[in-house]
PDB file of C-alpha atoms in Angstrom:
ATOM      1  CA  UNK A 757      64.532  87.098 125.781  1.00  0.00           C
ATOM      2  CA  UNK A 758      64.982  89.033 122.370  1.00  0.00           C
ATOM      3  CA  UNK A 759      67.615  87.953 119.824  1.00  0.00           C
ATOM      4  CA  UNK A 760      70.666  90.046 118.857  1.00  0.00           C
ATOM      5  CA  UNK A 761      69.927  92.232 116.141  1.00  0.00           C
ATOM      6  CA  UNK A 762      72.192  92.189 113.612  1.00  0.00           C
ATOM      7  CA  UNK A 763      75.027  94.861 113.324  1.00  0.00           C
ATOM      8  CA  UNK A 764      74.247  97.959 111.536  1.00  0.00           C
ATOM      9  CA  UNK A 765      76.140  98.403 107.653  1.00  0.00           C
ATOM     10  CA  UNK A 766      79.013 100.079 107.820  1.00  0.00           C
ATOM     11  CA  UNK A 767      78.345 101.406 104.207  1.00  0.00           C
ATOM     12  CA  UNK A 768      74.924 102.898 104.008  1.00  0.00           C
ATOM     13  CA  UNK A 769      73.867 101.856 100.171  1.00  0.00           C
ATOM     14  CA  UNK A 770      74.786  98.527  98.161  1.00  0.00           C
ATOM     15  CA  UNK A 771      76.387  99.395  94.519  1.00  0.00           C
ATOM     16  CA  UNK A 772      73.111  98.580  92.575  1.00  0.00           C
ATOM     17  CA  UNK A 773      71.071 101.361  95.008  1.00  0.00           C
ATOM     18  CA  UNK A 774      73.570 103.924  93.348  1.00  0.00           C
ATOM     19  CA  UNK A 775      73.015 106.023  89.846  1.00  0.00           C
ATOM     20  CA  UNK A 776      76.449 104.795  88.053  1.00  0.00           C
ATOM     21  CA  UNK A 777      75.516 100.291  88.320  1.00  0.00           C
ATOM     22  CA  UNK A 778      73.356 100.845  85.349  1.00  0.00           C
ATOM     23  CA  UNK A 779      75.559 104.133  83.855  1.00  0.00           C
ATOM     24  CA  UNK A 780      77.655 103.943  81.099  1.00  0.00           C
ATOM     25  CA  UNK A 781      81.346 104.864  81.968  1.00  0.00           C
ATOM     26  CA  UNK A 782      80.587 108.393  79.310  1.00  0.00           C
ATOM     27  CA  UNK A 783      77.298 108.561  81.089  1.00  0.00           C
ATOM     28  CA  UNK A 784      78.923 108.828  84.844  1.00  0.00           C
ATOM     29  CA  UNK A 785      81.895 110.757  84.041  1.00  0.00           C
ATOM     30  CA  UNK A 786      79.818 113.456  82.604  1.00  0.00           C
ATOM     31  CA  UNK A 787      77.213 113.345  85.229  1.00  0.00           C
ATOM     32  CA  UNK A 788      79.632 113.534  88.686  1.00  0.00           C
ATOM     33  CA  UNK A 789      81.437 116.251  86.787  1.00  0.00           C
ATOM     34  CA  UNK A 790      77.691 118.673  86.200  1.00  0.00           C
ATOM     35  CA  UNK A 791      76.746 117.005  89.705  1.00  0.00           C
ATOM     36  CA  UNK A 792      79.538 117.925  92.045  1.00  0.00           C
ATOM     37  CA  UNK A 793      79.878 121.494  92.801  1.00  0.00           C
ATOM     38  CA  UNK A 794      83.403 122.674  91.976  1.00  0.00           C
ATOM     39  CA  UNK A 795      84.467 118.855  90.840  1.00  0.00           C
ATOM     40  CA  UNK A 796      87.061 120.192  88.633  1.00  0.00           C
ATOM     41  CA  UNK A 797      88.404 123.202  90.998  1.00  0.00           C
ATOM     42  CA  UNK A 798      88.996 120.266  93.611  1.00  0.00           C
ATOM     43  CA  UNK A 799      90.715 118.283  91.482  1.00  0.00           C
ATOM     44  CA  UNK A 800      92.766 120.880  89.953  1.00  0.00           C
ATOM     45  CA  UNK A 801      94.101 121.999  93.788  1.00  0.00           C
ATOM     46  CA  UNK A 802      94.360 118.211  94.426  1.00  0.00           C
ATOM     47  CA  UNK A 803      96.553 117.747  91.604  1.00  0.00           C
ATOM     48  CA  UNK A 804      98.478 120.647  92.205  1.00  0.00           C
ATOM     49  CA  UNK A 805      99.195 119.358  96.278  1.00  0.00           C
ATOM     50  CA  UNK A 806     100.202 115.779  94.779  1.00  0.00           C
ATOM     51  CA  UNK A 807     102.920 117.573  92.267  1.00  0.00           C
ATOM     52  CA  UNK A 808     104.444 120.236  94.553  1.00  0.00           C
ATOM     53  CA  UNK A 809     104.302 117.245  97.285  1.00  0.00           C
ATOM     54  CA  UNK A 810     105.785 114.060  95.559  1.00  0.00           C
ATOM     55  CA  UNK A 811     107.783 116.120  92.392  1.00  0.00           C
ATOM     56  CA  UNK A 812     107.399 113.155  89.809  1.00  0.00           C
ATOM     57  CA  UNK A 813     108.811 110.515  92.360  1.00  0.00           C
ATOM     58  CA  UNK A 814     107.005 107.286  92.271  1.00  0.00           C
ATOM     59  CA  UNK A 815     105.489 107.001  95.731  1.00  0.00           C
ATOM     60  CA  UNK A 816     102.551 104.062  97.128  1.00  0.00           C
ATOM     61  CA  UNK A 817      99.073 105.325  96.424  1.00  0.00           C
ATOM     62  CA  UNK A 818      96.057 103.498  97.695  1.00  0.00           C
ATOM     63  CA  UNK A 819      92.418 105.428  96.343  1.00  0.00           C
ATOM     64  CA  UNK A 820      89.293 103.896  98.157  1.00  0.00           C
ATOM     65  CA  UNK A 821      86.440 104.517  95.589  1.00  0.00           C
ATOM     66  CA  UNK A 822      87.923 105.392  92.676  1.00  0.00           C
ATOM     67  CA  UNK A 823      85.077 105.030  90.210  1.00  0.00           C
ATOM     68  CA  UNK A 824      85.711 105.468  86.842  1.00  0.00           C
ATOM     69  CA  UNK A 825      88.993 106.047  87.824  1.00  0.00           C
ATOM     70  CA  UNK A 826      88.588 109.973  87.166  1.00  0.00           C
ATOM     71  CA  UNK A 827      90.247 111.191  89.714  1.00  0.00           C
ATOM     72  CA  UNK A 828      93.954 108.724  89.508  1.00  0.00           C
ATOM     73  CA  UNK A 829      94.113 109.507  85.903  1.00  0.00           C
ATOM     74  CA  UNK A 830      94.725 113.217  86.948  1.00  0.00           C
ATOM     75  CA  UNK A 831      96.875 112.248  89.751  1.00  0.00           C
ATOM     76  CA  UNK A 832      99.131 109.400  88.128  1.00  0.00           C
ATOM     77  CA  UNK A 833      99.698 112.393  85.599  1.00  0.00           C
ATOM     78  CA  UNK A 834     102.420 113.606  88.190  1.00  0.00           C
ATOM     79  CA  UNK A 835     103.894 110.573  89.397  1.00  0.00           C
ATOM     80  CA  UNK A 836     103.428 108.090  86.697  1.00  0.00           C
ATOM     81  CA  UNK A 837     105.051 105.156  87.876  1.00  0.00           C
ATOM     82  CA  UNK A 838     103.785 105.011  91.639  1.00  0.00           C
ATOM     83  CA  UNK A 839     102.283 101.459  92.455  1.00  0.00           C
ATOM     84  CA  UNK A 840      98.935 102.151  93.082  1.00  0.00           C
ATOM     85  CA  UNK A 841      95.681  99.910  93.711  1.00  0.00           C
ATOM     86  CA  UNK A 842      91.963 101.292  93.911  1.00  0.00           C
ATOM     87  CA  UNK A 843      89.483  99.935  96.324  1.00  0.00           C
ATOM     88  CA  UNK A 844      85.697  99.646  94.796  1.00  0.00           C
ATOM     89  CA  UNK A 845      82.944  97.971  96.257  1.00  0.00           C
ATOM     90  CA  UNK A 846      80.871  98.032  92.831  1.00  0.00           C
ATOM     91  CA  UNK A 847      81.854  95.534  90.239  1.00  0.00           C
ATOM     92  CA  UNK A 848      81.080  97.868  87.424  1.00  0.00           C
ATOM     93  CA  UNK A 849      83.293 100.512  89.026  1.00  0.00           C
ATOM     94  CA  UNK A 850      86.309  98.315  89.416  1.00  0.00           C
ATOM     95  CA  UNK A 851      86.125  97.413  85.663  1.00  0.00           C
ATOM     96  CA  UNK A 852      85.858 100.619  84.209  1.00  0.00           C
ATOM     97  CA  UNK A 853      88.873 101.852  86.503  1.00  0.00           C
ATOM     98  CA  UNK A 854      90.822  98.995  85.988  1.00  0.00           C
ATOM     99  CA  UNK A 855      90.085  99.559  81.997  1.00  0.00           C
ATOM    100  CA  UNK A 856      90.894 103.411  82.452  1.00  0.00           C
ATOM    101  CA  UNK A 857      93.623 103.203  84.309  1.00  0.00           C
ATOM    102  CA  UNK A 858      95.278  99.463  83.634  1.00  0.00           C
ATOM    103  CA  UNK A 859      96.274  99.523  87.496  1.00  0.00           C
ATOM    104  CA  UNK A 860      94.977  96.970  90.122  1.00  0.00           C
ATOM    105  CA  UNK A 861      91.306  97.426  90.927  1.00  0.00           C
ATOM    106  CA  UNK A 862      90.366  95.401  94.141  1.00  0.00           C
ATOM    107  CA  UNK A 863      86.400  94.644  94.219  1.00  0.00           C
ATOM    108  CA  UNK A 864      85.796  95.007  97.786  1.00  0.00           C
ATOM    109  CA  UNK A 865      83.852  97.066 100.331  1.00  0.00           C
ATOM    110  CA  UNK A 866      86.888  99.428 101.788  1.00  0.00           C
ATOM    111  CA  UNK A 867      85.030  99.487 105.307  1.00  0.00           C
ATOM    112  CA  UNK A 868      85.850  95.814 105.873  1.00  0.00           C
ATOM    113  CA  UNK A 869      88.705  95.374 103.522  1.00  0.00           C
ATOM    114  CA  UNK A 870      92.394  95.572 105.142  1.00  0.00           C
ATOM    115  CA  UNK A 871      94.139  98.326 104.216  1.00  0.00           C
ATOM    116  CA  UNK A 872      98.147  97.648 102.534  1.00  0.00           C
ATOM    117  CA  UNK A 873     100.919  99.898 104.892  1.00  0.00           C
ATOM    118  CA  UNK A 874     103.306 102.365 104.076  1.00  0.00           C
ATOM    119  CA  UNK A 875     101.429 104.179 101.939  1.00  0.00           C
ATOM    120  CA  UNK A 876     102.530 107.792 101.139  1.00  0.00           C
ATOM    121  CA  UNK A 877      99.112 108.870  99.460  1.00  0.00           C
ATOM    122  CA  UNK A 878      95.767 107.925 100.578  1.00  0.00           C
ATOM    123  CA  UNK A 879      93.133 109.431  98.298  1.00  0.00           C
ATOM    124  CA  UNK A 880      89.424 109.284  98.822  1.00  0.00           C
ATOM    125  CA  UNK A 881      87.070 112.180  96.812  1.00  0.00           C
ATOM    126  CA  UNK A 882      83.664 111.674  97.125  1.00  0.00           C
ATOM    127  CA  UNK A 883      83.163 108.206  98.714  1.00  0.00           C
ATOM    128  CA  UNK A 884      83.186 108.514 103.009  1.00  0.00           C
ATOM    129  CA  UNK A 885      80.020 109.862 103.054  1.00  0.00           C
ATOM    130  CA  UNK A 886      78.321 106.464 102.579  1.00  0.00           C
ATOM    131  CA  UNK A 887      79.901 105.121 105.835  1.00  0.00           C
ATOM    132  CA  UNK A 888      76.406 105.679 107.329  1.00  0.00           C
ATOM    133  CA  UNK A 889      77.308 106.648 110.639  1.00  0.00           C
ATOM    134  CA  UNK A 890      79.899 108.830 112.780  1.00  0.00           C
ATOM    135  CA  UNK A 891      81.584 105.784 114.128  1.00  0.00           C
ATOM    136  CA  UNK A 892      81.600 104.451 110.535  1.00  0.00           C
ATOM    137  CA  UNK A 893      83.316 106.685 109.107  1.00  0.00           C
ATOM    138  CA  UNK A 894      86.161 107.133 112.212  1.00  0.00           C
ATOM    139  CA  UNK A 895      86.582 103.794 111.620  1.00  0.00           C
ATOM    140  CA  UNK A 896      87.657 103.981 107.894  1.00  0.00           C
ATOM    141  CA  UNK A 897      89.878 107.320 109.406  1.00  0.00           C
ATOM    142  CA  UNK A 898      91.816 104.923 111.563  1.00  0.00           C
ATOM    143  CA  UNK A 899      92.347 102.425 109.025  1.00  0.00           C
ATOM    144  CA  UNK A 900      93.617 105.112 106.592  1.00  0.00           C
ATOM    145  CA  UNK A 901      95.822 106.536 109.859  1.00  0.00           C
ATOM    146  CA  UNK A 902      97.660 103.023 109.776  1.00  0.00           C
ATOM    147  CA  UNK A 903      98.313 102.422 106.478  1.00  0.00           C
ATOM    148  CA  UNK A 904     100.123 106.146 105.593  1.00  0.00           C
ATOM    149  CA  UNK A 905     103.577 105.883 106.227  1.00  0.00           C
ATOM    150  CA  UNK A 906     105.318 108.527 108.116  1.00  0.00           C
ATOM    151  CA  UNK A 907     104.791 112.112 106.725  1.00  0.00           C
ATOM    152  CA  UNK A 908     102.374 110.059 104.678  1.00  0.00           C
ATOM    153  CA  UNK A 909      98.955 112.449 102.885  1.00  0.00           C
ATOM    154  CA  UNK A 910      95.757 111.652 103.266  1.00  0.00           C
ATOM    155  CA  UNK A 911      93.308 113.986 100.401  1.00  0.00           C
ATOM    156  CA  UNK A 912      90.201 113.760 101.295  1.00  0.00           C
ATOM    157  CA  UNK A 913      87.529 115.260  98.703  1.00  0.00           C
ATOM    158  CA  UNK A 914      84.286 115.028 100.077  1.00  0.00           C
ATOM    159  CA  UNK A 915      80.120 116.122 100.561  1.00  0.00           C
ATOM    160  CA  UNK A 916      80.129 117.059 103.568  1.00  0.00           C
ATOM    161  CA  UNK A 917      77.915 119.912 106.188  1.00  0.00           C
ATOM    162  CA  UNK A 918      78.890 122.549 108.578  1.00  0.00           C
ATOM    163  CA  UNK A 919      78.275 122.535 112.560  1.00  0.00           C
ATOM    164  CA  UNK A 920      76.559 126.187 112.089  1.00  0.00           C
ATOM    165  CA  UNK A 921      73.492 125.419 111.207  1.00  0.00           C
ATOM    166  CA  UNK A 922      72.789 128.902 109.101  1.00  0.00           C
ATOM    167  CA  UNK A 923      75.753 127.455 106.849  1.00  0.00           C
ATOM    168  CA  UNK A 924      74.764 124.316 106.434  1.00  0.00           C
ATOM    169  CA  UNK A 925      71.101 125.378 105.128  1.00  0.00           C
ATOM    170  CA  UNK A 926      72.674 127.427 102.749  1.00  0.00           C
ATOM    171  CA  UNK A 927      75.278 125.163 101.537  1.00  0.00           C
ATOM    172  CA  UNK A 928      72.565 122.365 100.865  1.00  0.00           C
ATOM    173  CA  UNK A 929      70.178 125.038  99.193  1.00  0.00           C
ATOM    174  CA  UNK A 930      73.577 126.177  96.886  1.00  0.00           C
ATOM    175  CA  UNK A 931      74.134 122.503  96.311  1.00  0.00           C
ATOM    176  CA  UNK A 932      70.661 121.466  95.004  1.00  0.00           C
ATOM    177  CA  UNK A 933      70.606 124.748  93.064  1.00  0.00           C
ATOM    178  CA  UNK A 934      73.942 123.757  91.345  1.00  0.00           C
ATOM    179  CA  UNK A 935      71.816 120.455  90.847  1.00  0.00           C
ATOM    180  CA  UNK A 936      69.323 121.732  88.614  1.00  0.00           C
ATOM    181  CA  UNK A 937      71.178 124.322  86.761  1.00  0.00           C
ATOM    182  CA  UNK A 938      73.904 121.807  85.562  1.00  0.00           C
ATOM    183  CA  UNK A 939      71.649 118.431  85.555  1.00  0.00           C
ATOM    184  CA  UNK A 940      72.128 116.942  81.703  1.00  0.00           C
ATOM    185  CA  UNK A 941      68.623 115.718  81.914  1.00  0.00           C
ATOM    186  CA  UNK A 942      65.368 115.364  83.640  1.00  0.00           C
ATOM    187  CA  UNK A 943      66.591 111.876  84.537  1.00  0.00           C
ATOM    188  CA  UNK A 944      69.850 112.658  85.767  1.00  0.00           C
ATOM    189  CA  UNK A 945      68.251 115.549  87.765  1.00  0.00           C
ATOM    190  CA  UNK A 946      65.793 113.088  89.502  1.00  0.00           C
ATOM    191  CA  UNK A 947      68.450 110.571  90.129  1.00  0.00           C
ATOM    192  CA  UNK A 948      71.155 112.929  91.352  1.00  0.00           C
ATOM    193  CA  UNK A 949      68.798 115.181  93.839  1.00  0.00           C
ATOM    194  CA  UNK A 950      67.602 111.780  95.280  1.00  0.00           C
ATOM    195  CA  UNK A 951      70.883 110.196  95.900  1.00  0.00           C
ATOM    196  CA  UNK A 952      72.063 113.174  97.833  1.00  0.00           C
ATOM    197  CA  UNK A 953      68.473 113.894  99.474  1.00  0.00           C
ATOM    198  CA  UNK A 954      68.176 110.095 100.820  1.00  0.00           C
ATOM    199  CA  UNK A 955      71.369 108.559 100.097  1.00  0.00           C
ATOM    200  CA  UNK A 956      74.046 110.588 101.469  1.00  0.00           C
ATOM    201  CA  UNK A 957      74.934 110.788 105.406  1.00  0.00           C
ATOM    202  CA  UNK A 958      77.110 114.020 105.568  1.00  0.00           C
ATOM    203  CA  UNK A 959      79.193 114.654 108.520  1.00  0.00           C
ATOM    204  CA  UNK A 960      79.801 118.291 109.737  1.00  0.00           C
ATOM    205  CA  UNK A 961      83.111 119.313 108.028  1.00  0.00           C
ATOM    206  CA  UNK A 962      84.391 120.681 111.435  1.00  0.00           C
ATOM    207  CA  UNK A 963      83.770 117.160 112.750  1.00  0.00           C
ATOM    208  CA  UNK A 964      85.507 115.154 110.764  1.00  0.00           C
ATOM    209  CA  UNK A 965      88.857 117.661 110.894  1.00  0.00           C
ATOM    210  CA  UNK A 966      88.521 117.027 114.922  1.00  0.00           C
ATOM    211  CA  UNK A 967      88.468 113.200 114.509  1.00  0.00           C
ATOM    212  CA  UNK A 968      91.456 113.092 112.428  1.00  0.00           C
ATOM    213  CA  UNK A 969      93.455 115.126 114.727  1.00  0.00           C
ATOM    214  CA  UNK A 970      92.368 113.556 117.473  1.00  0.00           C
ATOM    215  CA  UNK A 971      93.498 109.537 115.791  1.00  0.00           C
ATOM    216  CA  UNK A 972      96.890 111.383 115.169  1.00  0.00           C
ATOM    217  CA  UNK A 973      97.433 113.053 112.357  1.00  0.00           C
ATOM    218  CA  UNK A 974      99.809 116.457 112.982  1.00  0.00           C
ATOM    219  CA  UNK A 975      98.074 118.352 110.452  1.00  0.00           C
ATOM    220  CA  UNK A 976      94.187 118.824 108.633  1.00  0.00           C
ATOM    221  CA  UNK A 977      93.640 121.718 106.615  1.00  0.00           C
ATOM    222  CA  UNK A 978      90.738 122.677 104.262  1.00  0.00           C
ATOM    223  CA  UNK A 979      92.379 123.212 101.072  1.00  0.00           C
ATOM    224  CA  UNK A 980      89.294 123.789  99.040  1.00  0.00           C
ATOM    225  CA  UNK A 981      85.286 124.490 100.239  1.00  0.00           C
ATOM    226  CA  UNK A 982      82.684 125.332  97.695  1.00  0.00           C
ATOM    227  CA  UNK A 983      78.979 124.482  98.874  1.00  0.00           C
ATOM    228  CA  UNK A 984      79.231 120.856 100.639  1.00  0.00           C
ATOM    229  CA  UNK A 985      81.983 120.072  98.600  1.00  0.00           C
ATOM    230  CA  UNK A 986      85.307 119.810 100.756  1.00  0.00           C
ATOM    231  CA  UNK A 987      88.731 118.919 100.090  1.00  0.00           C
ATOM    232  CA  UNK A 988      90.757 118.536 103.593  1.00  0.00           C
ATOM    233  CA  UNK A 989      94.300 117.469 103.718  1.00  0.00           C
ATOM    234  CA  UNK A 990      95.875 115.415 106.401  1.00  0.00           C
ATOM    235  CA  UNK A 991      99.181 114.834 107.376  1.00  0.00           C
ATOM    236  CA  UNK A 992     100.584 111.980 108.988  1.00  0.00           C
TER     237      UNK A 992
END
């Protein structure tokens, strides 16, 4: 008789596998922006959805990975006094957003870590594809389901591939092109073009709209594509 074998990680890398636990917080925030393919064009179309959406109100915001906190210091731009808490399962993350942003950081793995309800903005850009698995990653879809109130947004930047496979060679060439024409260094090139060679579990982008239909949300459109870079929005 074998023994159980343990349970598979939800989260596919611990914090100190990843290029930013020994990055300064300059360092990181230059390096995701050269790294990313369209990082700012994303952000500028996610800004522009949380303005024309939430007009200044203050609204419940929950962010699972926020980093540096890059990406909530262009959001709280637009509704500046929304309670809003991060969810970072590096220690060095959580401090520099929490430093950034003054805002509660929580230092916790958002895979196992409840979820607060009634949220009316659930932002995530560039995080779910280290939930290692399919399942994995439905998983953190449900959670995010629950805690949106009604008519509540999920945005949803992410890597992600494509079901045709003709797309998603080309899309992965484009992306490690973008790599090495925008690295800072020799360094950052090595580090960057082995995270997302070895490190990164993409999902089809066609996929990933399908499961969050199918857990209940009335609407998921692509609001931005460039590459493997993907920023869906989800309605509640």
């Amino acid at each position: 008789m074998t023994s159980a074998q343990p349970p598979k990680p939800l989260t596919n890398v611990q914090p100190g596998y990843l290029n930013y636990h020994h990055y300064s917080r300059e360092k990181y925030d230059d390096d995701i922006v050269r790294s990313i393919p369209g990082h700012q064009e994303l952000h500028d179309k996610l800004e522009g959805i949380v303005r024309d959406e939430f007009g200044g109100r203050p609204i419940n915001i929950l962010e699972l990975g926020p980093g540096t906190g890059l990406t909530a210091e262009r959001v709280l731009r637009h509704v500046p006094d929304s309670l809003y808490v991060g969810i970072d399962f590096s220690d060095v993350m959580a401090r520099h957003a929490q430093e950034r942003l003054g805002k509660p950081i929580i230092h916790a793995d958002y895979a196992t870590f409840p979820f607060p309800p009634r949220q009316d903005l659930v932002l995530s850009v560039i995080g779910i594809h280290h939930q290692g698995t399919d399942e994995a990653k439905k998983q953190v879809f449900r959670k995010v389901y629950a805690s949106l109130a009604d008519n509540g947004l999920f945005l949803f930047g992410d890597l992600m591939t494509f079901r045709d496979q003709y797309t998603a060679a080309l899309s992965e060439a484009l992306h490690y092109h973008h790599l090495v024409a925008n690295a800072q260094d020799e360094e950052s090139l090595r580090e960057w073009a082995y995270h997302h060679k070895f490190q990164n579990a993409l999902a089809p982008m066609e996929n990933q709209m399908d499961w969050l239909r199918e857990i209940g949300f009335k609407s998921v459109d692509v609001a931005y594509q460039q590459f493997n870079t993907v920023l869906l929005v989800a309605r509640k």
